Coordinates of N, CA, C and O in Angstrom, one line a residue:
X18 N 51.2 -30.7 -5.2 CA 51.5 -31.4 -4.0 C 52.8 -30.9 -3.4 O 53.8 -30.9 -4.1
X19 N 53.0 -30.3 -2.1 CA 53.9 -30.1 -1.4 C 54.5 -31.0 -0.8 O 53.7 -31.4 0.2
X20 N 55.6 -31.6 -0.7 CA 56.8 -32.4 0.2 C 58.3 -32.2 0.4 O 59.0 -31.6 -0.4
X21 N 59.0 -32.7 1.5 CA 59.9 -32.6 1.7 C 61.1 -32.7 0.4 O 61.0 -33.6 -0.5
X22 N 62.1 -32.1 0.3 CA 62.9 -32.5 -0.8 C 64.6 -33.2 -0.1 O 65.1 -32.9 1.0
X23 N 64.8 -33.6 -0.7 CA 66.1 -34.4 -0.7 C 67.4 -33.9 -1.3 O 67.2 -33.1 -2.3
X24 N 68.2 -34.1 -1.0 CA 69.8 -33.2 -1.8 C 69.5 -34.3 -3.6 O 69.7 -33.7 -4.7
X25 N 69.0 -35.4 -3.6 CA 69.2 -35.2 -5.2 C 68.6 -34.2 -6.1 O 68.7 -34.2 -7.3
X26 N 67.8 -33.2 -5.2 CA 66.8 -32.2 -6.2 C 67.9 -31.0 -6.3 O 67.6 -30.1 -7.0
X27 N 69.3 -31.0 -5.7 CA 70.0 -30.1 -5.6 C 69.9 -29.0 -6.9 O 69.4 -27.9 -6.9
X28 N 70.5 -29.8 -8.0 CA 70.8 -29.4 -9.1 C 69.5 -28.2 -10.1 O 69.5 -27.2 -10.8
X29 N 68.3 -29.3 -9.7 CA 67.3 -28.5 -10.3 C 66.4 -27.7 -9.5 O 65.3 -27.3 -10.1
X30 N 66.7 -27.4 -8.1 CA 66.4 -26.5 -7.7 C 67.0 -24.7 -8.0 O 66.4 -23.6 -8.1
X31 N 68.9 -25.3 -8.1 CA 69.6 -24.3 -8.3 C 68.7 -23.9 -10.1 O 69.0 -22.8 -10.5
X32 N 68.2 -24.4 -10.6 CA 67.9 -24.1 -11.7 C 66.8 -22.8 -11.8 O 66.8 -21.7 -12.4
X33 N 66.0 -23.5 -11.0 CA 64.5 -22.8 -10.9 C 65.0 -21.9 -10.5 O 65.3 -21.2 -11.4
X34 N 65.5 -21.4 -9.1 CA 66.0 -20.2 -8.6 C 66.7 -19.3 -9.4 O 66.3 -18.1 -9.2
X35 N 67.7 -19.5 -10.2 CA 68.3 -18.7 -11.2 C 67.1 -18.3 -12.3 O 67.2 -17.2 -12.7
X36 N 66.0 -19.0 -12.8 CA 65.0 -18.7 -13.8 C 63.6 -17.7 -13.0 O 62.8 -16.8 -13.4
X37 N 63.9 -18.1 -12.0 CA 63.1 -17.7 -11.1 C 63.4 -15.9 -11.0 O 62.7 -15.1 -11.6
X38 N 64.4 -15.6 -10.4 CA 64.9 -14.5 -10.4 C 65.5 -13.4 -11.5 O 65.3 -12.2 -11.4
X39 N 66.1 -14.1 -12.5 CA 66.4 -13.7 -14.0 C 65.2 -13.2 -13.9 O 65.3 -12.1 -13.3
X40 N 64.0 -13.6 -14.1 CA 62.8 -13.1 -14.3 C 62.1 -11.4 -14.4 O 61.4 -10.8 -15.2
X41 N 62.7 -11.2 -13.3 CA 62.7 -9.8 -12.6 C 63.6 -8.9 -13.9 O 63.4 -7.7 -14.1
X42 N 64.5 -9.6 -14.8 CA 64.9 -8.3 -15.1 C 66.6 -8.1 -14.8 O 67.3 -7.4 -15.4
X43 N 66.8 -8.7 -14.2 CA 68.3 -8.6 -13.8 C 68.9 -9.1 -14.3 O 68.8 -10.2 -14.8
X44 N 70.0 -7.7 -14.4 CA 70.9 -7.9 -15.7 C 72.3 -8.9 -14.9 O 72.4 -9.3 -13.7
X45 N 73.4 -9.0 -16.0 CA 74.3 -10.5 -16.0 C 74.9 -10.6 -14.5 O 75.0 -11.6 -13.8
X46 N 75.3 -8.5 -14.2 CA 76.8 -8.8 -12.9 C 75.8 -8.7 -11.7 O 76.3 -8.8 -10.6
X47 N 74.3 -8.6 -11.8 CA 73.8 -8.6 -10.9 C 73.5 -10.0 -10.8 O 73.5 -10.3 -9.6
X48 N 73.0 -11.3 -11.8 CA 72.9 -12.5 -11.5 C 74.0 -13.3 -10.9 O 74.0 -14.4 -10.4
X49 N 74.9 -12.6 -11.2 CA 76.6 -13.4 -11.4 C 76.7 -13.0 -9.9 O 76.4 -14.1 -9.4
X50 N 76.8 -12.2 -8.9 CA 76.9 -11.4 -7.9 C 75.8 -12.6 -6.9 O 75.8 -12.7 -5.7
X51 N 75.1 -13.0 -7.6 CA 73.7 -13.9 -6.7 C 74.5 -15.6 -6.6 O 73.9 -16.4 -5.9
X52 N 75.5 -16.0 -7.3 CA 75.7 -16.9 -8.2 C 75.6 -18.0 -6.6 O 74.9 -19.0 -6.6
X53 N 76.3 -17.5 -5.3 CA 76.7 -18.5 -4.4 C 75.0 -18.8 -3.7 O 74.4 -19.8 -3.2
X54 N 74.8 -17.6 -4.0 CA 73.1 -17.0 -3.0 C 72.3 -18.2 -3.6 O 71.7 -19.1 -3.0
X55 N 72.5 -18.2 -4.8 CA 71.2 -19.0 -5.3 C 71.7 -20.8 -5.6 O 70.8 -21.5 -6.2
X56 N 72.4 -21.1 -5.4 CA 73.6 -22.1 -5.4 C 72.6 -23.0 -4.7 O 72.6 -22.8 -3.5
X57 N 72.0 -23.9 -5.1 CA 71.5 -24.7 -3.7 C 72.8 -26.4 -3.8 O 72.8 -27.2 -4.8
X58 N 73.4 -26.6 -2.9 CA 74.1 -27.7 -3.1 C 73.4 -29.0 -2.3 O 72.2 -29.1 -2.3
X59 N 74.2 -30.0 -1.8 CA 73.5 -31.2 -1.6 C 73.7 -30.9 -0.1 O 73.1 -31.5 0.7
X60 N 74.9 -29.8 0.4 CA 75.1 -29.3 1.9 C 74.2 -28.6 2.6 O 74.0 -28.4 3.8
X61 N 73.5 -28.2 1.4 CA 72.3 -26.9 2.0 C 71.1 -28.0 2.4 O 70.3 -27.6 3.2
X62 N 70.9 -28.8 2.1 CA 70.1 -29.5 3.3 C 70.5 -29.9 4.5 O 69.8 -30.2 5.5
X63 N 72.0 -30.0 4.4 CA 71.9 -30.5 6.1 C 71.8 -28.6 7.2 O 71.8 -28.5 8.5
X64 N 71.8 -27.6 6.2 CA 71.5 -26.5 7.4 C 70.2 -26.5 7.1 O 69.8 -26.4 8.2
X65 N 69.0 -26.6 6.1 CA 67.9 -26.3 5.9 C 66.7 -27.2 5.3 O 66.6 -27.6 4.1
X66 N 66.0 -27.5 5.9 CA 64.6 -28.1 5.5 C 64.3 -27.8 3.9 O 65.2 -27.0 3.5
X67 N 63.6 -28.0 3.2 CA 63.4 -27.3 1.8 C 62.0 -28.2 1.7 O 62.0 -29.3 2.2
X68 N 61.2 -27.9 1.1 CA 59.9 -28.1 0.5 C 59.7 -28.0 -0.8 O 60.2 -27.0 -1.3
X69 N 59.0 -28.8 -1.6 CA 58.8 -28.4 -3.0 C 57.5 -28.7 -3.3 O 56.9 -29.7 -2.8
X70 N 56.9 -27.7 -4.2 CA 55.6 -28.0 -4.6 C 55.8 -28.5 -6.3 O 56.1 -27.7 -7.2
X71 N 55.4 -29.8 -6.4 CA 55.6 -30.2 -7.9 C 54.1 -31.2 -8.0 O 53.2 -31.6 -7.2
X72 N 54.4 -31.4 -9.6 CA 52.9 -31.6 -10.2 C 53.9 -32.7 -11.2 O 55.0 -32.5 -11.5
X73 N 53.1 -33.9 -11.4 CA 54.2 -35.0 -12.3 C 55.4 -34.7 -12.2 O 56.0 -34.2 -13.1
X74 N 56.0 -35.0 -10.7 CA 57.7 -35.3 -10.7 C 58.3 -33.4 -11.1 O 59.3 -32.9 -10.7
X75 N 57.3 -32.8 -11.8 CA 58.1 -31.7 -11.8 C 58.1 -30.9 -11.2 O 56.9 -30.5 -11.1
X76 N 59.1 -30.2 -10.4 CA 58.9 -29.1 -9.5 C 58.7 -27.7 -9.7 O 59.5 -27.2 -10.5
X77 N 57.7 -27.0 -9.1 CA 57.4 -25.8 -10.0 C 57.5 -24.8 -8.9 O 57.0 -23.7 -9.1
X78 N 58.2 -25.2 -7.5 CA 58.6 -23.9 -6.8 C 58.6 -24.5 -5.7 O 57.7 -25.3 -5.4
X79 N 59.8 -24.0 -4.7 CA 59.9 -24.8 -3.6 C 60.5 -23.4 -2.4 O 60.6 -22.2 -2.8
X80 N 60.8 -23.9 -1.2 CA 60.9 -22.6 -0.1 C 61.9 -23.9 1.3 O 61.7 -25.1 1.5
X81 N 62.7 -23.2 1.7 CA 63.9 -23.9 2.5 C 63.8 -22.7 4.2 O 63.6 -21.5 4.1
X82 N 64.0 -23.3 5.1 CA 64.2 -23.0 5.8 C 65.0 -23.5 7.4 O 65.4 -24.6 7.7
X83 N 65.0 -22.6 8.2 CA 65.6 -23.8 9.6 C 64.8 -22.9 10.6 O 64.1 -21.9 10.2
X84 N 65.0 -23.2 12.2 CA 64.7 -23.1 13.2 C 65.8 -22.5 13.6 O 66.9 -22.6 13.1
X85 N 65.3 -21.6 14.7 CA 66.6 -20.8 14.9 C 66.1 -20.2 16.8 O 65.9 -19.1 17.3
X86 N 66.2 -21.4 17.3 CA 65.5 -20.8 18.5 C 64.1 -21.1 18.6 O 63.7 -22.2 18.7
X87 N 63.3 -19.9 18.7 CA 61.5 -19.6 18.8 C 61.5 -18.5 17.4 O 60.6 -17.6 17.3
X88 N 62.5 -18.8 16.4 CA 62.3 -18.0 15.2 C 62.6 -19.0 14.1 O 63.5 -19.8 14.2
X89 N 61.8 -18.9 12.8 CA 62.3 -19.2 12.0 C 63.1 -18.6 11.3 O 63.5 -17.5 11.7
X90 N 63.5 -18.9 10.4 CA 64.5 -18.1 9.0 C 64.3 -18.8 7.9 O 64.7 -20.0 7.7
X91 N 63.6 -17.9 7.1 CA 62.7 -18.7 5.4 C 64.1 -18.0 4.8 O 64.3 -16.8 5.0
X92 N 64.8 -18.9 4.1 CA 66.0 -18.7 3.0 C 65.5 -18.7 1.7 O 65.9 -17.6 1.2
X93 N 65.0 -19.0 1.3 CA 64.8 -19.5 -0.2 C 62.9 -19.5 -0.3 O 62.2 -20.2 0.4
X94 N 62.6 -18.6 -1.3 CA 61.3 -19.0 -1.7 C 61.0 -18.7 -3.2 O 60.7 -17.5 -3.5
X95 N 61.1 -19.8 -4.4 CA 61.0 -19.2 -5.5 C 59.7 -20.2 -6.5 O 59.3 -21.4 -6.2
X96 N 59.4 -19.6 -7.4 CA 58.7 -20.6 -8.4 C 58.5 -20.3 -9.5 O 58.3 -19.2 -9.8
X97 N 58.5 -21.3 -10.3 CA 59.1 -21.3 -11.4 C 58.1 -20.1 -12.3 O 56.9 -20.2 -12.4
X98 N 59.0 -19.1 -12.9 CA 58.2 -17.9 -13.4 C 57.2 -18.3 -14.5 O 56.4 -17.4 -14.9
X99 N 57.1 -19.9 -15.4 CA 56.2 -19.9 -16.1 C 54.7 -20.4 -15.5 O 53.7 -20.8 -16.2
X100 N 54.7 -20.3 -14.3 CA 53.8 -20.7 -13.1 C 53.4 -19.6 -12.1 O 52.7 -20.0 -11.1
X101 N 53.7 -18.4 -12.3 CA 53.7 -17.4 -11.7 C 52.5 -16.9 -11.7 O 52.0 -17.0 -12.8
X102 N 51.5 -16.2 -10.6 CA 50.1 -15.8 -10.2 C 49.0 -17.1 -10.3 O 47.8 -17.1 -10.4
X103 N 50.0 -18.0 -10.2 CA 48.8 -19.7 -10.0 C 48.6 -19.9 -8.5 O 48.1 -21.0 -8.2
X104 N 48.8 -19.3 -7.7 CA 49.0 -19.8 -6.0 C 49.7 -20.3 -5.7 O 49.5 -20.8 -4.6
X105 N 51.1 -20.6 -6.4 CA 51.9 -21.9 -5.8 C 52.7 -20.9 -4.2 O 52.7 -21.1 -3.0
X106 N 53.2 -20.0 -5.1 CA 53.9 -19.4 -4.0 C 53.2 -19.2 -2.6 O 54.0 -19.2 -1.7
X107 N 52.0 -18.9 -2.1 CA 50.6 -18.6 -1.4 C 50.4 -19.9 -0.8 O 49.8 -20.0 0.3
X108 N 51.1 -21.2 -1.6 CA 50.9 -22.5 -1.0 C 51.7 -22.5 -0.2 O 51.3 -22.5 1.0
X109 N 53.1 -22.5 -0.3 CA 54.0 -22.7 -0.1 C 54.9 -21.9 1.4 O 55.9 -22.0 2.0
X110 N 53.7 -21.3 1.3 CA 53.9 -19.9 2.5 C 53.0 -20.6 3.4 O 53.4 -20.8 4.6
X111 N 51.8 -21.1 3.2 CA 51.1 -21.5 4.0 C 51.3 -22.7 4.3 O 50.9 -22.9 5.5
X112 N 51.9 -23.7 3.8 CA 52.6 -24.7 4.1 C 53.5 -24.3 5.3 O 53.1 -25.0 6.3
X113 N 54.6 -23.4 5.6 CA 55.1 -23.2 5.8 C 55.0 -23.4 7.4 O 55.6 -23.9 8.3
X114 N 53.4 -22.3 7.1 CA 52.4 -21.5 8.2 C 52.2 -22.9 9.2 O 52.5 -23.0 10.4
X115 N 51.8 -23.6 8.6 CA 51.2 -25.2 9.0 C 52.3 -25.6 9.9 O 52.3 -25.7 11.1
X116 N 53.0 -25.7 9.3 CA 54.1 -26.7 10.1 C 54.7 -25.8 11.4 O 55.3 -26.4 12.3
X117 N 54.6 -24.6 11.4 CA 55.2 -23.7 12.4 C 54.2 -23.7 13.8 O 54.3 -24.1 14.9
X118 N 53.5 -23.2 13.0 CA 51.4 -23.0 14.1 C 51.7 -23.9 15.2 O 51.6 -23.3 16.2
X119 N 52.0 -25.3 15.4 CA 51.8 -26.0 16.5 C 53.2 -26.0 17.1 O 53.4 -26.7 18.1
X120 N 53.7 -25.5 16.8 CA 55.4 -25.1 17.5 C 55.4 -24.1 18.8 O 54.3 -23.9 19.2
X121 N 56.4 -23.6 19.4 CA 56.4 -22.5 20.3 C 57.5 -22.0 19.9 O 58.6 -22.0 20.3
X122 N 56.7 -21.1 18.4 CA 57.9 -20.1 17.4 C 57.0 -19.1 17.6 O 55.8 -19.2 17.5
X123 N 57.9 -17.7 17.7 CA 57.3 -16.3 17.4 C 57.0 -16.2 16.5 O 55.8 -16.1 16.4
X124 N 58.0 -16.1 15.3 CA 57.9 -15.2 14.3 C 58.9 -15.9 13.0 O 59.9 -16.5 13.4
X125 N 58.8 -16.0 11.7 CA 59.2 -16.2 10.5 C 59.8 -14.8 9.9 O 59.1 -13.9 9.5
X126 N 61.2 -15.0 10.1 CA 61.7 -14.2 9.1 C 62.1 -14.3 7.6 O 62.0 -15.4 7.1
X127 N 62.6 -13.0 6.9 CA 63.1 -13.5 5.5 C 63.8 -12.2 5.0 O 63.6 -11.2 5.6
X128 N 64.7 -12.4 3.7 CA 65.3 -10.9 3.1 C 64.4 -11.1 1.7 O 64.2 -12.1 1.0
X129 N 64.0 -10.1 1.8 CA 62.8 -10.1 1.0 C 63.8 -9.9 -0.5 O 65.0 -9.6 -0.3
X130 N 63.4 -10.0 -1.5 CA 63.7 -9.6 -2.8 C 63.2 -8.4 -3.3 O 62.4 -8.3 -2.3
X131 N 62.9 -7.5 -3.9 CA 62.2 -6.1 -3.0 C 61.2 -6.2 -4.5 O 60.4 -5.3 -4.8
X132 N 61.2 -7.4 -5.3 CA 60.0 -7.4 -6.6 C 58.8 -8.2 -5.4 O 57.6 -8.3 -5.6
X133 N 59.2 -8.7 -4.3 CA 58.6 -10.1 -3.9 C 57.9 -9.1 -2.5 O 57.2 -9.7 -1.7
X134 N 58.0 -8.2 -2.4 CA 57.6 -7.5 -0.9 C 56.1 -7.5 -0.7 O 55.5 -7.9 0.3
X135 N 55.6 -6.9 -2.0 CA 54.2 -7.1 -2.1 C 53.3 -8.7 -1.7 O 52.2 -8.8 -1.1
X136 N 54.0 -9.7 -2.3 CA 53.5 -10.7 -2.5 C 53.6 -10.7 -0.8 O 52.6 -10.5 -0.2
X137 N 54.9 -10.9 -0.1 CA 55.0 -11.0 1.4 C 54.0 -10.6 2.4 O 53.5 -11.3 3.3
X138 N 53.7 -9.1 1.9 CA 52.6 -8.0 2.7 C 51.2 -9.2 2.3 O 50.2 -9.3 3.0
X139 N 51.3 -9.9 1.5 CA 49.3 -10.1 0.8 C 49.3 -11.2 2.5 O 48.5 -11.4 3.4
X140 N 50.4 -11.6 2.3 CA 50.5 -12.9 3.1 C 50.8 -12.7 4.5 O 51.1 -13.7 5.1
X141 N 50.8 -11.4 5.2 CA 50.7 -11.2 6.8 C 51.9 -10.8 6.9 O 52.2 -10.5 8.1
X142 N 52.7 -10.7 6.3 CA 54.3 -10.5 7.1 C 54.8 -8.7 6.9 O 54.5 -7.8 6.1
X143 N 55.3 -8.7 7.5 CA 55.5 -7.0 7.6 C 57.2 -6.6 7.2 O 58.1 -7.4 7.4
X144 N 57.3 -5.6 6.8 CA 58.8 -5.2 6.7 C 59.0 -4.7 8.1 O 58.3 -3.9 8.7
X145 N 60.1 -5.5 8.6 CA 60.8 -4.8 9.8 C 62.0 -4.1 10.0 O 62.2 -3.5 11.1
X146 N 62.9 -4.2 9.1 CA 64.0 -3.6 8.6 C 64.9 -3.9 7.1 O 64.6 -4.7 6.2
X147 N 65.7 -3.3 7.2 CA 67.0 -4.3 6.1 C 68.4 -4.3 6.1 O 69.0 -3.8 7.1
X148 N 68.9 -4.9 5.2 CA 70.3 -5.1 5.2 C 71.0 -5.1 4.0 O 70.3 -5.5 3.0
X149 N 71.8 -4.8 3.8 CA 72.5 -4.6 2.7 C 72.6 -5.4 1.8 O 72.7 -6.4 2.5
X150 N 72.7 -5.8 0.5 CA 72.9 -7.1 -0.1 C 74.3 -7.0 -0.5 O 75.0 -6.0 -0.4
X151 N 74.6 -8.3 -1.0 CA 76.3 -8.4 -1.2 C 75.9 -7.9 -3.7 O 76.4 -8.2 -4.8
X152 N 75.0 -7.2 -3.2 CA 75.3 -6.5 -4.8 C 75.2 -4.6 -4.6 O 74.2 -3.9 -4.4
X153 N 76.8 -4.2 -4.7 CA 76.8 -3.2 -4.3 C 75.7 -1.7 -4.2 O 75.8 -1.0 -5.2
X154 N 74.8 -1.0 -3.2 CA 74.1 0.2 -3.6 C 72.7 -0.6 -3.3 O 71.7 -0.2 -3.9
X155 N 72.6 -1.5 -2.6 CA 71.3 -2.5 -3.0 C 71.0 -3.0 -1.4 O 71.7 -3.6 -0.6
X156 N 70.1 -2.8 -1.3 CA 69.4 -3.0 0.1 C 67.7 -4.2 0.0 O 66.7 -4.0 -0.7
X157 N 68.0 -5.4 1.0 CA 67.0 -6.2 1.1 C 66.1 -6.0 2.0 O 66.7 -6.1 3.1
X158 N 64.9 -5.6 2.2 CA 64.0 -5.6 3.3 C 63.7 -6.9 4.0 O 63.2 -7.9 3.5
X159 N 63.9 -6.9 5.3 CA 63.6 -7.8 6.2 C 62.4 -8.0 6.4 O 61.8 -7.0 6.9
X160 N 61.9 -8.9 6.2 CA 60.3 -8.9 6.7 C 59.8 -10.3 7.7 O 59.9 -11.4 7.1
X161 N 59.4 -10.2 8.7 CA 58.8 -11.0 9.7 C 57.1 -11.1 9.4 O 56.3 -10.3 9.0
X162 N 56.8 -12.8 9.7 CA 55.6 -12.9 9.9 C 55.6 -13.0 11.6 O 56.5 -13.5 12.2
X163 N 54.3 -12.4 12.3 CA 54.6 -13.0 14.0 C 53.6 -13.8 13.9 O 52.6 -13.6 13.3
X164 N 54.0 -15.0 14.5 CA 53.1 -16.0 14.8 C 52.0 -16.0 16.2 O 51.2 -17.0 16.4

């Protein structure tokens, strides 16, 4: 079930996201270097919407975002890696899809994670450029869905 989340999920969202990403492989100064990125506080909902898809109270992957004009900007999309190739993430995008569709928005952006690009492509969104990440030598691909 997908729903809105609330600043008390703060704590265990920042959890998932750190497990979430560890996942990949990344070693300590590269997690430590993410430490603010993945930080979800009780402030980051008053800039961003956040959604969570959970099953008994527990959350097993959730996605944040805001309005930005006639554009969105997807911040955050992770889930939890012992849940990984179940559709949650595929939900969660389309969730997303839903709530945009009857709007007068172009297009959904995001900085992709460059393990997650593939998963992005299955799902309609295209690389449009990138930008540098704040971990030195390391570049994010931007990727837009157009609505």
């Amino acid at each position: 079930m997908i729903s809105k989340l609330d600043p008390s999920k703060a704590h265990e969202l920042t959890q998932l996201a750190y497990r979430s990403k560890a996942h990949w492989g990344y070693n300590y100064a590269q997690m430590k270097g993410w430490i603010d990125d993945l930080n979800v506080t009780s402030s980051y909902f008053e800039k961003f919407e956040v959604h969570g898809y959970s099953i008994n109270r527990q959350i097993l992957g959730f996605y944040s975002y805001q309005v930005q004009g006639t554009q969105v900007y997807m911040d955050m999309l992770f889930v939890d890696p012992d849940y990984f190739k179940r559709g949650i993430g595929r939900q969660l995008v389309q969730h997303l899809l839903s709530l945009c569709t009857p709007l007068d928005l172009n297009e959904i952006s995001l900085h992709a994670d460059p393990h997650a690009v593939e998963f992005y492509k299955c799902m309609g969104f295209t690389v449009t450029g990138s930008k540098p990440s704040n971990i030195s030598g390391r570049h994010l691909p931007i990727m837009t869905y157009f609505l």
